[in-house]
Coordinates of C-alpha atoms (C1' of nucleotides) in Angstrom, one line a residue:
Chain A
M1 CA 6.3 -20.2 10.8
D2 CA 2.9 -21.5 11.8
S3 CA 3.1 -24.3 14.4
K4 CA -0.5 -25.3 13.8
K5 CA 0.2 -27.4 10.8
Y6 CA -2.4 -30.2 11.1
C7 CA -5.6 -29.0 9.5
Y8 CA -9.0 -30.6 9.2
E9 CA -12.4 -29.7 7.7
Y10 CA -14.1 -30.0 11.0
P11 CA -12.9 -29.4 14.5
R12 CA -11.5 -32.4 16.4
P13 CA -11.1 -33.0 20.1
S14 CA -7.8 -34.1 21.6
V15 CA -7.7 -37.7 22.8
T16 CA -5.7 -38.8 25.8
T17 CA -5.4 -41.8 28.0
D18 CA -5.2 -41.9 31.8
C19 CA -4.3 -44.8 33.9
V20 CA -5.5 -45.7 37.4
I21 CA -2.7 -47.9 38.8
F22 CA -3.7 -50.1 41.8
G23 CA -1.1 -51.6 44.1
F24 CA -1.3 -53.6 47.3
D25 CA 1.1 -53.0 50.2
G26 CA -0.1 -56.0 52.3
V27 CA -2.7 -54.1 54.2
D28 CA -4.3 -51.4 52.0
L29 CA -5.2 -50.9 48.4
N30 CA -3.1 -48.1 47.0
V31 CA -3.2 -45.9 43.9
L32 CA -0.2 -44.4 42.2
L33 CA -0.4 -40.7 41.5
I34 CA 1.8 -38.2 39.8
E35 CA 2.2 -34.6 40.9
R36 CA 1.5 -32.1 38.1
G37 CA 4.4 -29.8 37.4
I38 CA 2.6 -27.5 35.1
E39 CA -0.7 -25.7 34.8
P40 CA -3.6 -26.4 34.8
Y41 CA -3.9 -28.0 38.2
K42 CA -0.1 -27.5 38.9
G43 CA 0.8 -29.1 42.2
K44 CA -2.3 -31.3 42.2
W45 CA -2.1 -35.0 41.9
A46 CA -3.2 -36.9 38.8
F47 CA -3.1 -40.2 37.0
P48 CA -0.3 -40.8 34.5
G49 CA -1.4 -40.3 31.0
G50 CA -0.9 -38.4 27.8
F51 CA -2.0 -37.9 24.2
V52 CA -2.8 -40.7 21.9
Q53 CA -0.4 -40.7 18.9
M54 CA -1.7 -41.4 15.4
D55 CA 0.1 -44.7 15.1
E56 CA -1.0 -46.3 18.4
S57 CA -4.2 -47.6 19.8
A58 CA -5.5 -46.2 23.1
E59 CA -4.3 -49.3 24.9
A60 CA -0.8 -48.9 23.4
C61 CA -0.8 -45.3 24.4
A62 CA -1.8 -46.1 28.0
K63 CA 1.0 -48.7 28.2
R64 CA 3.5 -46.3 26.7
E65 CA 2.6 -43.5 29.1
L66 CA 2.6 -45.8 32.0
F67 CA 6.2 -46.9 31.3
E68 CA 7.4 -43.4 30.5
E69 CA 6.0 -41.8 33.6
T70 CA 6.5 -44.6 36.1
G71 CA 8.8 -47.3 34.6
I72 CA 6.0 -49.9 34.9
K73 CA 5.5 -52.3 32.1
D74 CA 4.1 -55.7 31.3
V75 CA 1.3 -55.5 33.8
F76 CA -2.4 -56.2 33.8
I77 CA -4.2 -53.3 32.1
E78 CA -7.8 -53.0 31.0
Q79 CA -10.0 -50.2 29.5
L80 CA -12.1 -48.6 32.1
Y81 CA -14.4 -45.9 30.6
T82 CA -14.2 -42.9 28.3
F83 CA -14.7 -39.5 29.8
S84 CA -15.9 -36.9 27.3
D85 CA -17.6 -34.1 29.2
V86 CA -17.2 -30.9 27.3
E87 CA -15.9 -29.0 30.3
R88 CA -13.6 -31.7 31.8
D89 CA -10.3 -30.0 30.8
P90 CA -9.9 -26.2 31.0
R91 CA -7.4 -26.2 28.1
G92 CA -10.0 -27.2 25.6
R93 CA -11.9 -30.2 24.3
V94 CA -10.1 -33.3 25.6
I95 CA -11.6 -36.8 25.6
T96 CA -9.8 -39.3 27.7
V97 CA -9.9 -43.1 27.5
A98 CA -9.2 -44.2 31.0
F99 CA -7.6 -47.5 31.9
F100 CA -6.8 -49.3 35.1
A101 CA -3.7 -51.3 35.8
L102 CA -2.8 -53.8 38.5
V103 CA 0.8 -54.0 39.6
K104 CA 2.9 -56.0 42.1
T105 CA 4.4 -53.1 44.1
S106 CA 7.4 -55.2 45.1
E107 CA 8.5 -55.3 41.5
Y108 CA 8.5 -51.6 41.1
Q109 CA 10.5 -49.4 43.4
L110 CA 9.6 -45.8 42.8
L111 CA 12.5 -43.6 42.1
A112 CA 12.0 -41.3 45.0
G113 CA 13.3 -37.7 44.4
D114 CA 13.4 -38.2 40.7
D115 CA 13.8 -34.9 39.0
A116 CA 11.2 -34.9 36.3
I117 CA 8.2 -36.7 37.6
K118 CA 7.2 -37.1 41.2
A119 CA 5.2 -40.3 41.6
Q120 CA 3.8 -41.6 44.9
W121 CA 1.5 -44.3 46.3
F122 CA -1.5 -43.3 48.2
K123 CA -3.8 -45.4 50.2
I124 CA -7.2 -45.6 48.6
K125 CA -8.7 -44.3 51.8
D126 CA -6.4 -41.3 51.9
I127 CA -6.4 -39.7 48.4
P128 CA -5.4 -36.0 48.0
A129 CA -7.2 -33.5 45.8
L130 CA -7.0 -34.7 42.2
A131 CA -6.7 -32.7 39.0
F132 CA -9.4 -32.6 36.3
D133 CA -12.2 -35.1 36.8
H134 CA -9.8 -37.7 38.2
D135 CA -11.8 -38.1 41.4
L136 CA -14.7 -39.3 39.2
I137 CA -12.3 -41.6 37.3
L138 CA -11.0 -43.0 40.5
R139 CA -14.5 -43.7 41.9
I140 CA -15.4 -45.6 38.7
A141 CA -12.1 -47.5 38.8
Q142 CA -12.7 -48.5 42.3
N143 CA -16.2 -49.8 41.5
R144 CA -14.9 -51.7 38.6
I145 CA -12.2 -53.5 40.5
K146 CA -14.7 -54.3 43.3
G147 CA -17.1 -55.8 40.8
K148 CA -14.4 -57.6 38.8
I149 CA -12.5 -59.3 41.5
R150 CA -15.5 -61.4 42.4
Y151 CA -15.7 -63.1 39.0
Q152 CA -12.2 -62.9 37.6
P153 CA -8.9 -63.9 39.3
I154 CA -7.4 -60.5 39.0
G155 CA -6.3 -60.3 42.6
F156 CA -3.2 -62.3 41.9
E157 CA -1.9 -59.5 39.6
L158 CA -1.5 -57.5 42.8
L159 CA 0.4 -60.1 44.8
D160 CA 3.8 -61.6 44.4
K161 CA 4.0 -64.9 42.5
K162 CA 4.2 -66.6 45.9
F163 CA 1.7 -65.5 48.5
T164 CA -0.1 -66.8 51.5
M165 CA -3.8 -67.3 52.2
P166 CA -3.8 -64.6 54.8
Q167 CA -2.3 -62.2 52.3
L168 CA -4.9 -63.1 49.7
Q169 CA -7.7 -62.6 52.2
L170 CA -6.4 -59.2 53.2
L171 CA -6.3 -58.2 49.6
Y172 CA -9.9 -59.2 49.0
E173 CA -11.0 -57.5 52.2
S174 CA -9.2 -54.3 51.3
I175 CA -10.6 -54.2 47.8
L176 CA -14.2 -55.2 48.7
E177 CA -14.1 -53.3 52.0
V178 CA -15.6 -56.2 53.9
K179 CA -14.4 -58.9 56.3
F180 CA -14.5 -62.6 55.6
D181 CA -14.4 -65.6 57.9
R182 CA -10.9 -66.9 57.6
R183 CA -11.9 -70.6 57.4
N184 CA -14.7 -70.1 54.9
F185 CA -12.5 -67.9 52.7
S186 CA -9.8 -70.4 52.6
T187 CA -12.1 -73.3 51.8
K188 CA -13.8 -71.3 49.0
L189 CA -10.5 -70.3 47.4
M190 CA -9.0 -73.7 47.6
K191 CA -12.1 -75.2 46.1
T192 CA -11.6 -73.3 42.9
G193 CA -8.7 -75.7 42.2
L194 CA -6.6 -72.9 41.0
L195 CA -4.2 -72.5 43.9
I196 CA -1.1 -74.6 44.1
Q197 CA 0.3 -75.3 47.5
L198 CA 4.0 -75.0 47.7
N199 CA 6.2 -77.0 50.1
E200 CA 7.5 -73.7 51.5
K201 CA 6.5 -71.6 54.4
M202 CA 6.9 -68.0 55.4
E203 CA 9.9 -67.5 57.7
N204 CA 10.6 -65.3 60.7
V205 CA 7.1 -64.9 61.9
P206 CA 6.4 -65.1 65.6
H207 CA 3.7 -67.7 65.3
R208 CA 2.7 -70.6 63.1
A209 CA 4.1 -69.9 59.6
P210 CA 1.6 -69.8 56.7
R211 CA 2.3 -71.9 53.7
Y212 CA 3.1 -70.3 50.3
L213 CA 0.6 -70.6 47.4
M214 CA 0.7 -69.9 43.7
F215 CA -2.0 -69.1 41.3
D216 CA -2.3 -71.8 38.5
K217 CA -2.6 -69.4 35.6
K218 CA -2.1 -72.2 33.0
K219 CA -5.0 -74.2 34.5
Y220 CA -7.2 -71.1 34.6
N221 CA -6.6 -70.4 30.9
E222 CA -7.5 -74.0 30.0
L223 CA -10.7 -74.0 32.1
Q224 CA -11.7 -70.6 30.9
S225 CA -11.6 -71.6 27.2
S226 CA -13.9 -74.5 28.0
G227 CA -16.6 -72.2 29.5
F228 CA -15.6 -72.1 33.2
N229 CA -16.0 -69.1 35.4
F230 CA -14.3 -68.0 38.5
E231 CA -16.6 -66.9 41.3
I232 CA -15.9 -65.7 44.8
Chain B
M1 CA -11.0 -21.1 -0.2
D2 CA -9.4 -23.8 2.0
S3 CA -12.0 -26.1 3.5
K4 CA -9.5 -27.4 6.1
K5 CA -9.8 -24.5 8.5
Y6 CA -9.4 -26.2 11.9
C7 CA -5.6 -26.4 12.6
Y8 CA -3.7 -27.9 15.5
E9 CA -0.1 -28.2 16.5
Y10 CA -0.3 -32.0 16.6
P11 CA -2.4 -34.4 14.5
R12 CA -5.7 -35.5 16.0
P13 CA -7.9 -38.5 15.4
S14 CA -11.5 -38.2 14.5
V15 CA -13.9 -39.3 17.3
T16 CA -17.2 -40.9 16.6
T17 CA -19.8 -42.8 18.4
D18 CA -21.6 -46.0 17.3
C19 CA -24.6 -47.5 19.0
V20 CA -25.6 -51.1 19.2
I21 CA -29.4 -51.1 19.5
F22 CA -31.0 -54.2 21.0
G23 CA -34.7 -55.0 20.7
F24 CA -36.8 -58.1 21.5
D25 CA -39.5 -59.4 19.2
G26 CA -41.0 -61.8 21.7
V27 CA -38.8 -64.7 20.6
D28 CA -35.4 -63.5 19.6
L29 CA -33.0 -60.8 20.6
N30 CA -32.6 -58.4 17.6
V31 CA -30.2 -55.7 16.6
L32 CA -31.0 -52.6 14.5
L33 CA -28.7 -52.0 11.6
I34 CA -28.4 -49.3 9.0
E35 CA -27.4 -50.0 5.4
R36 CA -24.5 -47.8 4.4
G37 CA -25.2 -45.7 1.3
I38 CA -21.7 -44.4 0.7
E39 CA -18.2 -45.8 0.7
P40 CA -16.4 -47.2 2.5
Y41 CA -18.4 -50.4 3.0
K42 CA -21.2 -49.1 0.8
G43 CA -24.1 -51.6 0.9
K44 CA -22.8 -53.2 4.1
W45 CA -24.7 -53.0 7.3
A46 CA -23.5 -50.9 10.3
F47 CA -24.5 -49.4 13.6
P48 CA -25.9 -45.9 13.6
G49 CA -23.4 -43.4 14.6
G50 CA -21.5 -40.2 13.7
F51 CA -18.9 -37.6 14.7
V52 CA -18.7 -36.2 18.1
Q53 CA -19.3 -32.4 18.0
M54 CA -17.2 -30.0 20.0
D55 CA -20.2 -29.0 22.2
E56 CA -21.5 -32.4 23.2
S57 CA -20.3 -35.4 25.2
A58 CA -19.9 -38.8 23.6
E59 CA -23.2 -39.9 25.3
A60 CA -25.0 -36.8 24.0
C61 CA -23.6 -37.6 20.5
A62 CA -24.8 -41.2 20.7
K63 CA -28.3 -40.1 21.7
R64 CA -28.4 -37.5 19.0
E65 CA -27.2 -39.8 16.2
L66 CA -29.6 -42.5 17.5
F67 CA -32.5 -40.1 17.1
E68 CA -31.4 -38.6 13.8
E69 CA -30.9 -42.0 12.1
T70 CA -33.7 -44.1 13.6
G71 CA -36.1 -41.7 15.4
I72 CA -35.4 -43.5 18.7
K73 CA -35.1 -41.3 21.8
D74 CA -35.4 -41.5 25.6
V75 CA -34.2 -45.1 25.9
F76 CA -31.7 -46.9 28.0
I77 CA -28.2 -46.2 26.7
E78 CA -24.9 -47.0 28.2
Q79 CA -21.2 -46.7 27.2
L80 CA -19.8 -50.0 26.0
Y81 CA -16.2 -49.7 25.0
T82 CA -13.9 -47.5 23.0
F83 CA -12.4 -48.9 19.8
S84 CA -9.2 -47.3 18.8
D85 CA -7.2 -49.6 16.5
V86 CA -5.2 -47.6 14.1
E87 CA -6.5 -49.5 11.1
R88 CA -10.1 -49.8 12.0
D89 CA -11.3 -47.2 9.5
P90 CA -9.9 -47.0 6.0
R91 CA -10.6 -43.3 5.8
G92 CA -8.1 -42.5 8.4
R93 CA -7.6 -42.4 12.1
V94 CA -11.0 -42.8 13.7
I95 CA -11.6 -43.6 17.4
T96 CA -15.2 -44.7 18.2
V97 CA -16.8 -44.7 21.6
A98 CA -19.4 -47.4 21.3
F99 CA -22.7 -47.5 23.2
F100 CA -25.5 -49.9 23.5
A101 CA -29.2 -49.1 23.8
L102 CA -32.2 -51.1 24.8
V103 CA -35.5 -50.3 23.1
K104 CA -39.1 -51.5 23.3
T105 CA -39.6 -52.4 19.6
S106 CA -43.3 -51.9 19.9
E107 CA -42.8 -48.2 20.5
Y108 CA -40.7 -47.6 17.4
Q109 CA -42.1 -48.6 14.0
L110 CA -39.3 -48.4 11.5
L111 CA -40.2 -46.3 8.5
A112 CA -39.9 -49.0 5.9
G113 CA -38.8 -47.7 2.5
D114 CA -37.7 -44.4 3.9
D115 CA -35.6 -42.6 1.4
A116 CA -32.5 -41.5 3.2
I117 CA -31.7 -44.2 5.7
K118 CA -32.5 -47.9 5.5
A119 CA -32.8 -49.4 8.9
Q120 CA -33.7 -53.0 9.7
W121 CA -33.9 -55.3 12.6
F122 CA -31.8 -58.5 12.5
K123 CA -32.0 -61.5 14.7
I124 CA -28.8 -61.7 16.7
K125 CA -28.4 -65.2 15.3
D126 CA -28.7 -64.0 11.8
I127 CA -26.5 -60.9 11.4
P128 CA -25.2 -60.0 7.9
A129 CA -21.7 -58.9 7.1
L130 CA -21.0 -55.7 9.0
A131 CA -18.9 -52.6 8.1
F132 CA -15.7 -51.6 9.8
D133 CA -15.0 -53.6 13.0
H134 CA -18.7 -53.7 13.9
D135 CA -18.7 -57.4 14.2
L136 CA -16.2 -57.1 17.0
I137 CA -18.3 -54.3 18.6
L138 CA -21.4 -56.5 18.4
R139 CA -19.6 -59.4 20.0
I140 CA -18.5 -57.2 22.9
A141 CA -22.0 -55.7 23.2
Q142 CA -23.6 -59.2 23.4
N143 CA -21.2 -60.2 26.1
R144 CA -22.0 -57.0 28.0
I145 CA -25.7 -57.5 27.9
K146 CA -25.3 -61.2 28.9
G147 CA -23.3 -60.2 31.9
K148 CA -25.3 -57.2 32.9
I149 CA -28.8 -58.7 32.7
R150 CA -27.9 -61.1 35.6
Y151 CA -27.2 -58.3 38.1
Q152 CA -29.2 -55.3 36.8
P153 CA -32.9 -55.2 35.9
I154 CA -32.3 -54.0 32.3
G155 CA -34.5 -56.6 30.7
F156 CA -37.5 -54.5 31.4
E157 CA -36.2 -51.9 29.0
L158 CA -36.8 -54.4 26.2
L159 CA -40.4 -55.3 27.1
D160 CA -43.6 -53.3 27.1
K161 CA -44.6 -51.7 30.3
K162 CA -47.0 -54.6 30.8
F163 CA -45.6 -58.0 30.2
T164 CA -46.1 -61.6 31.3
M165 CA -43.9 -64.0 33.1
P166 CA -43.5 -66.3 30.0
Q167 CA -42.4 -63.2 28.0
L168 CA -39.9 -62.2 30.6
Q169 CA -38.5 -65.7 30.7
L170 CA -38.2 -65.9 26.9
L171 CA -36.3 -62.6 27.0
Y172 CA -33.8 -63.9 29.6
E173 CA -33.4 -67.1 27.7
S174 CA -32.8 -65.4 24.4
I175 CA -30.2 -63.1 25.8
L176 CA -28.4 -65.6 27.9
E177 CA -28.9 -68.4 25.4
V178 CA -30.0 -70.9 28.1
K179 CA -33.2 -72.5 29.2
F180 CA -34.7 -72.0 32.6
D181 CA -37.2 -74.1 34.5
R182 CA -40.5 -72.2 34.3
R183 CA -41.4 -72.6 37.9
N184 CA -38.0 -71.8 39.4
F185 CA -37.6 -68.8 37.1
S186 CA -41.0 -67.4 38.2
T187 CA -40.3 -68.0 41.9
K188 CA -36.9 -66.3 41.7
L189 CA -38.2 -63.2 39.8
M190 CA -41.2 -62.8 42.1
K191 CA -38.9 -63.1 45.1
T192 CA -37.1 -59.9 44.1
G193 CA -40.2 -58.1 45.2
L194 CA -39.9 -55.8 42.1
L195 CA -42.7 -57.2 40.0
I196 CA -46.2 -55.9 40.5
Q197 CA -49.0 -58.3 39.5
L198 CA -51.8 -56.6 37.6
N199 CA -55.5 -57.6 37.7
E200 CA -55.4 -58.2 34.0
K201 CA -54.7 -61.1 31.8
M202 CA -53.6 -61.7 28.3
E203 CA -56.6 -62.2 26.0
N204 CA -57.3 -64.4 23.0
V205 CA -54.8 -67.1 23.8
P206 CA -55.9 -70.7 23.2
H207 CA -55.0 -71.8 26.7
R208 CA -54.8 -70.4 30.2
A209 CA -54.1 -66.7 29.9
P210 CA -51.0 -65.4 31.7
R211 CA -51.4 -62.5 34.1
Y212 CA -49.8 -59.2 33.3
L213 CA -46.9 -57.8 35.4
M214 CA -45.1 -54.5 35.7
F215 CA -41.6 -53.7 36.9
D216 CA -41.6 -51.6 40.0
K217 CA -39.0 -49.1 39.0
K218 CA -39.7 -46.7 41.9
K219 CA -39.1 -49.4 44.4
Y220 CA -36.0 -50.5 42.7
N221 CA -34.5 -47.0 42.8
E222 CA -35.3 -46.8 46.5
L223 CA -33.7 -50.2 47.3
Q224 CA -30.8 -49.4 45.1
S225 CA -29.8 -46.3 46.9
S226 CA -29.8 -48.2 50.2
G227 CA -27.3 -50.7 48.9
F228 CA -29.5 -53.5 47.5
N229 CA -28.5 -55.5 44.5
F230 CA -30.6 -57.3 41.9
E231 CA -29.4 -60.8 41.1
I232 CA -30.8 -63.4 38.8
Chain C
dT1 C1' -72.6 -78.8 26.3
dC2 C1' -68.6 -80.9 27.8
dA3 C1' -64.4 -83.4 27.3
dC4 C1' -59.9 -82.0 25.5
dC5 C1' -55.7 -79.5 25.1
dA6 C1' -52.0 -76.4 25.9
dA7 C1' -50.3 -73.5 28.8
dT8 C1' -50.3 -71.1 33.5
dG9 C1' -50.0 -70.9 38.8
dT10 C1' -48.5 -72.8 42.9
dG11 C1' -46.0 -76.0 45.9
dT12 C1' -42.7 -79.6 47.9
dA13 C1' -38.5 -82.6 48.3
dA14 C1' -33.7 -83.3 47.4
dA15 C1' -29.2 -81.5 46.5
dT16 C1' -26.0 -77.9 46.9
dA17 C1' -23.8 -73.9 48.7
dA18 C1' -23.1 -70.5 52.3
dA19 C1' -22.5 -69.1 57.0
dA20 C1' -21.4 -70.0 61.7
dC21 C1' -18.5 -72.0 64.6
dA22 C1' -14.4 -75.2 67.4
dC23 C1' -10.2 -77.4 68.2
dA24 C1' -5.6 -79.1 67.2
dA25 C1' -0.9 -77.8 65.5
dA26 C1' 3.1 -74.8 64.5
dG27 C1' 6.8 -72.0 65.9
dA28 C1' 8.9 -67.9 68.2
dA29 C1' 9.4 -65.8 72.8
dT30 C1' 10.0 -66.3 77.7
Chain D
dA1 C1' 8.6 -76.5 79.1
dT2 C1' 5.0 -73.0 78.9
dT3 C1' 2.8 -69.3 76.8
dC4 C1' 1.1 -66.8 72.9
dT5 C1' -0.4 -65.8 68.4
dT6 C1' -1.8 -67.4 64.2
dT7 C1' -2.5 -71.2 60.8
dG8 C1' -4.8 -75.6 59.1
dT9 C1' -8.7 -78.4 59.0
dG10 C1' -12.7 -79.7 60.0
dT11 C1' -18.4 -80.1 61.5
dT12 C1' -23.0 -78.2 62.1
dT13 C1' -26.5 -75.2 60.8
dT14 C1' -28.9 -72.4 57.7
dA15 C1' -30.1 -70.7 53.2
dT16 C1' -30.3 -71.2 48.3
dT17 C1' -30.7 -73.7 44.1
dT18 C1' -32.4 -77.4 41.5
dA19 C1' -35.6 -81.0 40.3
dC20 C1' -39.9 -82.3 39.9
dA21 C1' -45.9 -82.8 40.3
dC22 C1' -50.4 -81.5 40.3
dA23 C1' -54.3 -78.5 40.0
dT24 C1' -56.3 -74.5 37.2
dT25 C1' -57.7 -71.7 33.3
dG26 C1' -59.9 -70.8 29.0
dG27 C1' -60.4 -71.5 24.2
dT28 C1' -61.5 -75.6 20.8
dG29 C1' -64.1 -78.8 18.7
dA30 C1' -66.7 -83.3 18.8

DNA sequence: TCACCAATGTGTAAATAAAACACAAAGAAT
DNA sequence: ATTCTTTGTGTTTTATTTACACATTGGTGA
């Protein structure tokens, strides 16, 4: 019996998705990688991904693969770029639609020592050798998040629902790879009118405790539809 | 003889490229469309595009199709977004990698009344019914060019090598759909240091003739590699 | 020929935003 | 109670953006 049962008049490339998953550990920006168990690039690290099925869009595929390989779901995800170099996959012609996702790491405990798939967070400054053209994909993803965080409030997707101003600042600094003046940063962010101050402070810190904040997503959506734009 | 000779173990989508071509006629932003001669959407207007071959990247495909269908080559072209909705093409599963191109309309005279392919410029404000999901593609392309022109000097790709400040301002205004103060616009653009004033003026205008300018691409490339960024 | 007209070229003042900087207050540790 | 580290809330200075005015050019037509 012939296993190659799907036949076409012209040759077709395979289409896959890959997903660059960003997380924030409080100090550094991190990326979630999966160790490949099979050739090619066996033992190398790669982004989770897989083949687009005939009944799902690329975005649906990216979300499905993300959940299947890491257990992550219902997170911010956005199309990044499509990589289509002829030689990018040694197995043949594979076009990949790359996505990037932002996750609150505290909500997803990785199942360490899981049998099938070995997933691990890596600091963005300490990435191992990657499979395929995933180093290129990562570089483009990093540039995208750097550009995007300045004009869209995506940073909050990486923090817990409740966060403090110092945490928010560390996040911005780690993504943009710059340092901000603490006072100017706070003033600017509060001036957006999108941060709600809670009557609650951090506990068990050996100094003055910072107050908790929340991002006002409802207000942002309202402002956005009336032609407002977030700028840091 | 069976024409379906390319067989695979799993089904594969077709992959195409489409290209949104922007041009500027001195007053309005325009888009180049092609009238479809065959079903589906026969008689409707669409972006030029076609199937990705096995030996070419998506970008190479977009450039090839652009030349084959319009005669345009060696222009600014950039990947826009990949459209992969399951139902976007009635012929079957077709994923399209969309691009956008910027052309100097004066350099490409459309072959009016050409037999095979009927191409025509349309003002962005006066677009006919489009085939497939091309109205969605156009909307996303328009948003992209709006965002991009503010932080990259792509406007010059739409103007002749020599242009005047009023022409440049009209271009920015037509893309961004806003009005600028003539004096502030000029000051800001000259302050980038990337415009070379020529000792030449426009002729045969019934008022003071504006001076011609050129974009200093060489200087821009040098500045860019040393971490400079263009901002309007 | 010369005033007229429509647009260009250049500049300045006011308003706004960004950057630099200082001190008081909280809360755990001693 | 004192010390220490970090947060919260300013002010001053500088740079950028916005608003606005007048002189200049060059063809047009009385």
